[in-house]
Every structure is written in C-alpha cells, then in structure tokens.
PDB file of C-alpha atoms in Angstrom:
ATOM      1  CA  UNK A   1      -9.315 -15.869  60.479  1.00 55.00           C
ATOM      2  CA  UNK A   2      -9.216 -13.532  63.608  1.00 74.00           C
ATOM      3  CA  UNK A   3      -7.070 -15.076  66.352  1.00 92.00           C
ATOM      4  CA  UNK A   4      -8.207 -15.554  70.060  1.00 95.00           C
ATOM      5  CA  UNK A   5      -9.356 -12.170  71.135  1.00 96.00           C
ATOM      6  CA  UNK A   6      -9.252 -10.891  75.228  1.00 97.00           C
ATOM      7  CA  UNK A   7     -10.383  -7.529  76.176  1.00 96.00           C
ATOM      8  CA  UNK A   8      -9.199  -5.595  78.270  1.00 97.00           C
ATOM      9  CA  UNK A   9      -5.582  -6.062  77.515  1.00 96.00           C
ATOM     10  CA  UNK A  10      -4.964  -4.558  81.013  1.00 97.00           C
ATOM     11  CA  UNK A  11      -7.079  -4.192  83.910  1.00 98.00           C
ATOM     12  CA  UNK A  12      -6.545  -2.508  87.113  1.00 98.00           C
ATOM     13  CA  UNK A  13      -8.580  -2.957  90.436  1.00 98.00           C
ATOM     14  CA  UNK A  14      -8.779  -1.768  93.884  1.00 97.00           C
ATOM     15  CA  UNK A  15      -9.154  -4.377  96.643  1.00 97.00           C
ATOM     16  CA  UNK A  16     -12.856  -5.136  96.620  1.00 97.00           C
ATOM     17  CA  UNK A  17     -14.172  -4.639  93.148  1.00 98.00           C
ATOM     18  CA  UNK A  18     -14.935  -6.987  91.059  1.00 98.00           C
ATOM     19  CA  UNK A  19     -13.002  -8.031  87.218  1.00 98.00           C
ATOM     20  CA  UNK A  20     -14.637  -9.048  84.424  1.00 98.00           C
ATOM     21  CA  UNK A  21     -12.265 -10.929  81.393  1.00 98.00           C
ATOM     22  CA  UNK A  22     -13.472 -11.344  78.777  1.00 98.00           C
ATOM     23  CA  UNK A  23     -12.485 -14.112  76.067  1.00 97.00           C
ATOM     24  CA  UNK A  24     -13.495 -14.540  72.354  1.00 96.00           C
ATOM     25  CA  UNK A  25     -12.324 -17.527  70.902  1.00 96.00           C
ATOM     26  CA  UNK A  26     -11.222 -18.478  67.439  1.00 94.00           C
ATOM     27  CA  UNK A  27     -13.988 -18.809  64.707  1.00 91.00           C
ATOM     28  CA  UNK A  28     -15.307 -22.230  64.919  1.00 89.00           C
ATOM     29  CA  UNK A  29     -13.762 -23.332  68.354  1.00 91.00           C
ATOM     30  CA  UNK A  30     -15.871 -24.468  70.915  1.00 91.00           C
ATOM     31  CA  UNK A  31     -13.459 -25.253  73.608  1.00 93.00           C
ATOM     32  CA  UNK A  32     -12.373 -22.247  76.248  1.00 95.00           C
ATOM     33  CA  UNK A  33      -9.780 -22.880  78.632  1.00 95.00           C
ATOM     34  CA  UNK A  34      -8.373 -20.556  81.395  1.00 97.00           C
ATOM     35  CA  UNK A  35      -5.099 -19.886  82.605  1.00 96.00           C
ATOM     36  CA  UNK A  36      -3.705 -17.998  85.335  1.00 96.00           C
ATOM     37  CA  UNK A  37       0.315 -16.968  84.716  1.00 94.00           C
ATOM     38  CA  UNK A  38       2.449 -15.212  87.147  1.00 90.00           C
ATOM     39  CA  UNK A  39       5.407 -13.520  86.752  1.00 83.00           C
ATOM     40  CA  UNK A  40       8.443 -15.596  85.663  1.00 80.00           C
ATOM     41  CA  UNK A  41       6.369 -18.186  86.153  1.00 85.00           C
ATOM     42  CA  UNK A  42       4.077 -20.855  84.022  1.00 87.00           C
ATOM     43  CA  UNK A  43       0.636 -21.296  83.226  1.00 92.00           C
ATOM     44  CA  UNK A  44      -1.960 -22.814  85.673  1.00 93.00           C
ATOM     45  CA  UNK A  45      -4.937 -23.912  84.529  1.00 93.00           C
ATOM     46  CA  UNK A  46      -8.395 -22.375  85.821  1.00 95.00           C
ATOM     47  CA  UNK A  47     -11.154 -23.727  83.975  1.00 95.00           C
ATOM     48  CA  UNK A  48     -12.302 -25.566  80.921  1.00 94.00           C
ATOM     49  CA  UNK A  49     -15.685 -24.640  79.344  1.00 94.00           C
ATOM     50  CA  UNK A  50     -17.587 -25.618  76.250  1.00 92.00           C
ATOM     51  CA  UNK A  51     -20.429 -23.689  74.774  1.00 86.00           C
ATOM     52  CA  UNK A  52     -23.065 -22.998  77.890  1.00 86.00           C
ATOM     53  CA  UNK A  53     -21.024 -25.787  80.018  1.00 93.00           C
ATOM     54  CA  UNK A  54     -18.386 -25.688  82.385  1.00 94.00           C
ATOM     55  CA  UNK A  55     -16.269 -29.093  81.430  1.00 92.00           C
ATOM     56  CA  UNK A  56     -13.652 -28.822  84.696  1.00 91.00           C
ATOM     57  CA  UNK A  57     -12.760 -25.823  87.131  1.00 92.00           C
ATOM     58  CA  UNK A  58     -10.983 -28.080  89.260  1.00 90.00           C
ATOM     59  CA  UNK A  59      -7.620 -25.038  88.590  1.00 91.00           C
ATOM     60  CA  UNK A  60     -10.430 -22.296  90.039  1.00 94.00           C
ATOM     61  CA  UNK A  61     -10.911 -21.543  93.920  1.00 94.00           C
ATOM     62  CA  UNK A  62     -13.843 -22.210  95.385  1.00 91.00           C
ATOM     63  CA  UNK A  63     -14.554 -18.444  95.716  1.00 95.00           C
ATOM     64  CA  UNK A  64     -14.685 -15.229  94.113  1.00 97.00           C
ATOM     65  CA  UNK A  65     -13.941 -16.910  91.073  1.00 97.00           C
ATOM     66  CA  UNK A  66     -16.658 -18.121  88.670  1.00 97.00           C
ATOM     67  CA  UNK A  67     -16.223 -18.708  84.720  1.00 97.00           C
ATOM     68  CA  UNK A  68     -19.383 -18.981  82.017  1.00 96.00           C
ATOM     69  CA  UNK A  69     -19.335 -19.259  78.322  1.00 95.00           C
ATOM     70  CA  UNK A  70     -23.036 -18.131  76.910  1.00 92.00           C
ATOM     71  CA  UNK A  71     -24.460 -19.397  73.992  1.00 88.00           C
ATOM     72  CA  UNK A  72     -23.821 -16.133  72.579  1.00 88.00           C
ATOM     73  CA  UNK A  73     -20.787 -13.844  73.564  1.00 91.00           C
ATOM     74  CA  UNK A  74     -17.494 -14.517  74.833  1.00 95.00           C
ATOM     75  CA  UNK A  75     -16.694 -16.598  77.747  1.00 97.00           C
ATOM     76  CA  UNK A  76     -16.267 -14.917  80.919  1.00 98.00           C
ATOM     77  CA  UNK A  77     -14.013 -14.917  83.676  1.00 98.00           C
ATOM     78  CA  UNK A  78     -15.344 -13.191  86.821  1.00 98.00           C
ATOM     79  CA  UNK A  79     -13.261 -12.471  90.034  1.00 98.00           C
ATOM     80  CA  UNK A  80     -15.611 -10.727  92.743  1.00 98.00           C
ATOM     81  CA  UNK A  81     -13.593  -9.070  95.818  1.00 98.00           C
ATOM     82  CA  UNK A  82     -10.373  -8.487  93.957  1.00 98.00           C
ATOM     83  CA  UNK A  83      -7.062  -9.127  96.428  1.00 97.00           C
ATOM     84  CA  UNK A  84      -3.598  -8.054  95.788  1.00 95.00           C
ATOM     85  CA  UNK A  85      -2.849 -11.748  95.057  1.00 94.00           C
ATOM     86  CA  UNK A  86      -5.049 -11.802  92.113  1.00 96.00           C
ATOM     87  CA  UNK A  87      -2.908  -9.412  90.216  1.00 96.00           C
ATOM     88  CA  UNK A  88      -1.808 -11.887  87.415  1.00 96.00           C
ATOM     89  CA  UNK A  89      -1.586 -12.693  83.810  1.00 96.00           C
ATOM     90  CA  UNK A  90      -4.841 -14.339  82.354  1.00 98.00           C
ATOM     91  CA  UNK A  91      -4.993 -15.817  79.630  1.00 97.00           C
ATOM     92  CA  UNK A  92      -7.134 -18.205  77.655  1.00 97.00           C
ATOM     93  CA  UNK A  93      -6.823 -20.468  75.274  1.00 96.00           C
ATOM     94  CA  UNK A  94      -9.580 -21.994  72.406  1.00 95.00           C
ATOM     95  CA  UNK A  95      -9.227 -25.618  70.900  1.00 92.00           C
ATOM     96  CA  UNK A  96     -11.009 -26.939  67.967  1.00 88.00           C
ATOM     97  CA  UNK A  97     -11.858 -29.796  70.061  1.00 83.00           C
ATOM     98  CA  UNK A  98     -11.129 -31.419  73.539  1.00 81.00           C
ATOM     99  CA  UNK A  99      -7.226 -32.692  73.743  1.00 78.00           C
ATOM    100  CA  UNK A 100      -6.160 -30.308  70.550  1.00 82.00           C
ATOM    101  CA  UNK A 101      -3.995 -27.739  70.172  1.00 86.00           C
ATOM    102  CA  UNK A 102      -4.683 -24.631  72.299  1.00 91.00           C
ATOM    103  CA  UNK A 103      -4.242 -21.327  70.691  1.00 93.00           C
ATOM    104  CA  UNK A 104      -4.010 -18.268  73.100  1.00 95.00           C
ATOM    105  CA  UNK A 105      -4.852 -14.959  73.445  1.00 96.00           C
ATOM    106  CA  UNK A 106      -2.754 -12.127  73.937  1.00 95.00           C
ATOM    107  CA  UNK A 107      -3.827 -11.935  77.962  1.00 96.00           C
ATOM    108  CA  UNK A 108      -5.156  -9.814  80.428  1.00 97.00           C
ATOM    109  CA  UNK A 109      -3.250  -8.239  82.815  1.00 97.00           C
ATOM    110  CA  UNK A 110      -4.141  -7.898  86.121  1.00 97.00           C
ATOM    111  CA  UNK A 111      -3.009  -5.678  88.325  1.00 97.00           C
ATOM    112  CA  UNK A 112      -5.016  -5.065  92.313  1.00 97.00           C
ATOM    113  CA  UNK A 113      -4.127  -2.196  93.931  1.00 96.00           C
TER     114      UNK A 113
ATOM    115  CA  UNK B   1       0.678 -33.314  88.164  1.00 75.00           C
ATOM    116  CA  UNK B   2       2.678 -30.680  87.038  1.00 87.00           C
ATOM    117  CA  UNK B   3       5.797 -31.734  84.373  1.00 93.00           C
ATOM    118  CA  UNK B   4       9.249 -31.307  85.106  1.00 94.00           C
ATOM    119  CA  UNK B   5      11.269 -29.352  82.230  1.00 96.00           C
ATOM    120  CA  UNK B   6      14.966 -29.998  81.690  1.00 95.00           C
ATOM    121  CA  UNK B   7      17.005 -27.384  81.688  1.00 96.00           C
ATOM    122  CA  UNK B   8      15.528 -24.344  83.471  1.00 95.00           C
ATOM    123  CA  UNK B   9      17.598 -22.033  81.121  1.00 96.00           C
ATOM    124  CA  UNK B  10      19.833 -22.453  78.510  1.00 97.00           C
ATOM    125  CA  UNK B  11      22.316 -20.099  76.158  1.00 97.00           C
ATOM    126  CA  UNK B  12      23.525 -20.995  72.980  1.00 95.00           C
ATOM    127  CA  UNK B  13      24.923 -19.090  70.248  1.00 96.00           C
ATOM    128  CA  UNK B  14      23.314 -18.913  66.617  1.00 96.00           C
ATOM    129  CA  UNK B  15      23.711 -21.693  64.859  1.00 95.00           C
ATOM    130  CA  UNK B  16      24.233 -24.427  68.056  1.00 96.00           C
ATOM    131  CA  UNK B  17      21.704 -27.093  68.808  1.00 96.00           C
ATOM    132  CA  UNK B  18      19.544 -27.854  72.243  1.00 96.00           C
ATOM    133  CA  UNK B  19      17.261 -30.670  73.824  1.00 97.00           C
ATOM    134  CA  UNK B  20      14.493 -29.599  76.193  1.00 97.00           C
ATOM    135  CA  UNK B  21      13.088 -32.336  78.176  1.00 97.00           C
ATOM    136  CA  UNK B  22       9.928 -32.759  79.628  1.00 96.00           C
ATOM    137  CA  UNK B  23       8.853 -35.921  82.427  1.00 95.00           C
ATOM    138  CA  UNK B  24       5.678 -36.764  83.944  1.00 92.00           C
ATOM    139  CA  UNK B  25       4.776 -38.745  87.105  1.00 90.00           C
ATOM    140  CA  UNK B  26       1.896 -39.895  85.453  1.00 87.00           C
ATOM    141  CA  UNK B  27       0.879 -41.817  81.900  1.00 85.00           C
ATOM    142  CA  UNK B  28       0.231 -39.559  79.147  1.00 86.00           C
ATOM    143  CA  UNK B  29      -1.971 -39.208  76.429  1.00 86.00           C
ATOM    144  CA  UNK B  30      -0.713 -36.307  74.302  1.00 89.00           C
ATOM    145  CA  UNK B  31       2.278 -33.623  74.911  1.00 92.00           C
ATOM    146  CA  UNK B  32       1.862 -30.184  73.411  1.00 93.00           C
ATOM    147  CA  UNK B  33       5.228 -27.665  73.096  1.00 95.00           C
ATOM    148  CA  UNK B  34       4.838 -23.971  73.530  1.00 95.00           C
ATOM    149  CA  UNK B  35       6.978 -20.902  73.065  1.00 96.00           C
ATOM    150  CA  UNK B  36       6.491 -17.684  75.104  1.00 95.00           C
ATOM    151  CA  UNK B  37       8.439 -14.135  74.296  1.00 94.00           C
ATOM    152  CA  UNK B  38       8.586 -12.247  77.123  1.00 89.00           C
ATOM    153  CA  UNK B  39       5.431 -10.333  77.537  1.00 87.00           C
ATOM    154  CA  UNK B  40       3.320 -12.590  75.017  1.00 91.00           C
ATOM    155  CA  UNK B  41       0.702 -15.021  74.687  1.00 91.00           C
ATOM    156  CA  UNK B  42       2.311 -18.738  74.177  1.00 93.00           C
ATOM    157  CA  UNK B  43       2.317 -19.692  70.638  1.00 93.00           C
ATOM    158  CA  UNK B  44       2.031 -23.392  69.840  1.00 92.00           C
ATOM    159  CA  UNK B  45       4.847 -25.531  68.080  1.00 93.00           C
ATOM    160  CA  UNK B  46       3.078 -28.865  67.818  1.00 90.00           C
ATOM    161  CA  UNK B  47       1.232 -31.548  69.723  1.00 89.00           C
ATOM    162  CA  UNK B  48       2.645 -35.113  69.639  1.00 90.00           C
ATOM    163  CA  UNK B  49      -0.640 -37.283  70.333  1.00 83.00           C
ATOM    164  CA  UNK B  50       1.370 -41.261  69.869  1.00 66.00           C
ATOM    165  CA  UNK B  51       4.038 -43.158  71.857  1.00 64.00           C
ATOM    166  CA  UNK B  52       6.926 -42.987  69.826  1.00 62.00           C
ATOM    167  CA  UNK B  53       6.154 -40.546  67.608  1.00 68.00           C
ATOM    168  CA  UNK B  54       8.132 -37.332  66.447  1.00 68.00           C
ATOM    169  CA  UNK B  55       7.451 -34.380  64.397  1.00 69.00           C
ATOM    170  CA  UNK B  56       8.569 -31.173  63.407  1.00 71.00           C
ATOM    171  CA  UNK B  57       8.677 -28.359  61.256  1.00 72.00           C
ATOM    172  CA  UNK B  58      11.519 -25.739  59.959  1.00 74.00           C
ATOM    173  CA  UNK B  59      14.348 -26.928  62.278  1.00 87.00           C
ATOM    174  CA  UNK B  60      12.696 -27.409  65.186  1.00 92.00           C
ATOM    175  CA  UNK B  61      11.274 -31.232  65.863  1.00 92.00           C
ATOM    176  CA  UNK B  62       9.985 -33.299  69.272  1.00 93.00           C
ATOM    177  CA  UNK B  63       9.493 -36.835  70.368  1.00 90.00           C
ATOM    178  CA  UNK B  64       7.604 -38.742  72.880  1.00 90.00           C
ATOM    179  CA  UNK B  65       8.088 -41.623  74.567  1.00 87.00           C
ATOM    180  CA  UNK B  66       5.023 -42.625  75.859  1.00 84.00           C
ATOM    181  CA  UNK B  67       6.950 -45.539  77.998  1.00 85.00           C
ATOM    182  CA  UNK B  68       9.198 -43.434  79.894  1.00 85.00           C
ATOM    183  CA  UNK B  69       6.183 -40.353  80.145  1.00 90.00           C
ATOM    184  CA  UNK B  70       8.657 -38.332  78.469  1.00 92.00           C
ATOM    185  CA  UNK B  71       9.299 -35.832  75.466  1.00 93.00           C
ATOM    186  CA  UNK B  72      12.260 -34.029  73.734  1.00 94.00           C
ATOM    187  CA  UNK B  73      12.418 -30.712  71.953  1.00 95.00           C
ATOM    188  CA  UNK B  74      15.106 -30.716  69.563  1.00 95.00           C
ATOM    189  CA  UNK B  75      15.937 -27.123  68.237  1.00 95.00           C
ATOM    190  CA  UNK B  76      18.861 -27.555  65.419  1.00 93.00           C
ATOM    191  CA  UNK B  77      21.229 -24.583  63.912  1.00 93.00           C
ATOM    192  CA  UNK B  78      19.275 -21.920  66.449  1.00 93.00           C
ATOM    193  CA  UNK B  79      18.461 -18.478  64.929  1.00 94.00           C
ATOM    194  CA  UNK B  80      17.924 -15.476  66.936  1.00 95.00           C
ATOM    195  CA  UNK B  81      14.086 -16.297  66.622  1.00 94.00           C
ATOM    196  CA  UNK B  82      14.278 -18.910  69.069  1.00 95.00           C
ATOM    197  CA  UNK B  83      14.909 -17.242  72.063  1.00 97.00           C
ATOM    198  CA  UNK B  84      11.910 -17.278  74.462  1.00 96.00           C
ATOM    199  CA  UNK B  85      10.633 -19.498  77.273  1.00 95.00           C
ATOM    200  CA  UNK B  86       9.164 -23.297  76.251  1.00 97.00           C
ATOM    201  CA  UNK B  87       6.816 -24.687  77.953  1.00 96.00           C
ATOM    202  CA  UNK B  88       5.804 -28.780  77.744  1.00 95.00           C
ATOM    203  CA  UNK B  89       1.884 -28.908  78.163  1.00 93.00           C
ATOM    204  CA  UNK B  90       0.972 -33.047  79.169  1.00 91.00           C
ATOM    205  CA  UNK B  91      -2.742 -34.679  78.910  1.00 87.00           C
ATOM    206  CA  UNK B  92      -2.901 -37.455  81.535  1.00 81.00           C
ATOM    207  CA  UNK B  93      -6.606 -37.960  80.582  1.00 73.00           C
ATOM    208  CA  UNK B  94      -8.099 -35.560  82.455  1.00 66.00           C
ATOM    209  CA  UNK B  95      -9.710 -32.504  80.674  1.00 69.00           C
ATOM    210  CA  UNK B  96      -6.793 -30.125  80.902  1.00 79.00           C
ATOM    211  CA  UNK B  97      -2.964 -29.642  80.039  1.00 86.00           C
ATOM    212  CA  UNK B  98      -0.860 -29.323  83.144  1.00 90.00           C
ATOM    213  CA  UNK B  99       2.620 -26.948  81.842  1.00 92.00           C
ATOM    214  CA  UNK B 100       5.629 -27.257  83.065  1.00 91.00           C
ATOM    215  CA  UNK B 101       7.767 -24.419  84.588  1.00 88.00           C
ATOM    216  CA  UNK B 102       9.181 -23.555  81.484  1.00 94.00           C
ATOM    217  CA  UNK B 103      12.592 -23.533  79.896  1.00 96.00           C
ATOM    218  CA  UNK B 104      14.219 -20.681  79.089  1.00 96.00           C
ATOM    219  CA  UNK B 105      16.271 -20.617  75.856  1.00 97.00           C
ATOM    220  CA  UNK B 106      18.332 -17.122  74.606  1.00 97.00           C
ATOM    221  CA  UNK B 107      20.278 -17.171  71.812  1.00 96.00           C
ATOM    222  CA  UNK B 108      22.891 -14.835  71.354  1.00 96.00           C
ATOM    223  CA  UNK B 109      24.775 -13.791  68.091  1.00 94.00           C
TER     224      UNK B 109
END
C-alpha cells in the first residue's frame, strides 16, 4: 500500500507566479488535510477537505490561497501571486476517517524567490 | 488553540528515559503523538482517543488525562532511533488537530 504521495518534492517560484501542490492520498482515505511548516517550527493547519468538499479552511488566508480535492485526482493546493513569505514546507496529511490518525507525505518545499 | 509541549528540547544518553508533556486550554477529544527527523514528513506514534487511557508500543507509551487536558509521552531505555522532534496534535472538536511547537529529543551514545 503506497504511502501519501506529494509532487513536486520541491518547488521554486518567483514573486508573482502561481504554485500548484499537489497531494495523493493513501488508497482508501478520503480525508485530506493541509499543513503549512516553517523552519524550526511546527505544523499549522490550512485546510481540511473530503472528496469534492472543503470540510474547514479556517488555517487558509482569505487570498491567494484556495484548496480542492476532485472526484478524481489528487487534492490541490493552489497559491496565486507567490510572496517571499510563502516559501514554506507543505505538507499534507490523509486519514481514514475524520478524527483518525493522519499519515503524511513527504512535503513540498517551497521556496519564492 | 495551539498546545503547549514540555520540554522544548531534551538530551539524554542511550538507554535513559524521558516524559514529554503536552496541555491544552481547551477540552479535548483525542491527542495524537508525532515524530519528525529533521527534513521529514511526521510519522505517527499513536492516537489516544479516551480520558484516562494509555498505550504504547516497543518502548515508547502515552497517556491522557482528559481532566487536566493533558498527555504524557513516555520514551523508556532510548535508542539512537529516537532522536527527532515530537509533536502533540489535540482535537478540541473542531475538524482539525492543532500541534504543538514540538519537542526536541537527541540522544547521544
């Protein structure tokens, strides 16, 4: 059984374009969740989706950021207008249901130049 | 919302014992332990989901007590493998795990 799978591993930007993260969660987990980790730091939650539905992005800003998980495909974490203060760790995380254990993938990481 | 871990770092030799503790402001419904190796994705140790209750595996256990909004890591005769950062993840019914700031453990020979 394939573990949680995040391409790229590492991303770099320019100030102004966009990122695209991209999350495939463990076979038969329906539950995405989003974390943002900076250096030396922990992990703050983003965004919680199930399968076509976004559950709670109260841990997303208002802007820039926006999060889907298709029917089909991996879930999706989008960051339009990339800023310096956006470079970051991202990870998620897939549960086999809502309160269970989260296993994570291996990250993306960010880096705006 | 966040959890406050106890200690922020910690050494011990092989072979000693440590607690990591973990407090929330707020009731809890379930606390979940993580370990994190510099450069890695957490890995997940266990999730304790009563008050009162305690589990473990290999030599490394956790309780919760769901009165005080707290939980314990216990890590017993530490091997080299330990050593990383652990982070407490706490439900307080909401539909996401707030983490503390971690706790970082080395062990040295």
């Amino acid at each position: 059984n394939a573990g949680v799978m995040q391409n790229p591993r590492h991303l770099v930007r320019r100030r102004g374009q966009e990122a695209r993260l991209r999350c495939s969660p463990m076979k038969g987990h329906s539950h995405v969740y989003w974390y943002r980790q900076l250096p030396e730091e922990g992990l703050k939650f983003m965004v919680y989706l199930q399968k076509e539905n976004i559950i709670d992005e109260s841990g997303m800003p208002k802007e820039r950021f926006s999060a889907e998980f298709p029917k089909e495909g991996p879930s999706i974490l989008r960051i339009q207008q990339v800023v310096r203060g956006d470079s970051a760790a991202y990870f998620c995380a897939s549960s086999p249901s809502q309160g269970g254990e989260q296993y994570f993938g291996p990250g993306t990481r960010l880096t705006v130049t | 919302q966040q959890p406050v871990q106890s200690p922020q770092a910690v050494i011990l030799r092989e072979g000693e014992d440590a607690v990591i503790n973990c407090s929330s402001s707020k009731a809890l419904y379930s606390v979940h332990w993580y370990r994190q190796k510099h450069g890695e994705a957490p890995v997940f140790l266990m999730i304790l989901l009563k008050g009162g209750e305690q589990k473990g595996h290999d030599k490394i256990s956790a309780s919760f007590n769901e009165k005080k909004q707290q939980s314990s890591l216990y890590l017993t005769a530490s091997q080299l493998s330990y050593s990383g950062t652990y982070f407490c993840g706490t439900e307080t019914g909401a539909n996401n795990l707030f983490f503390g700031t971690g706790t970082r453990l080395t062990v040295i020979p």
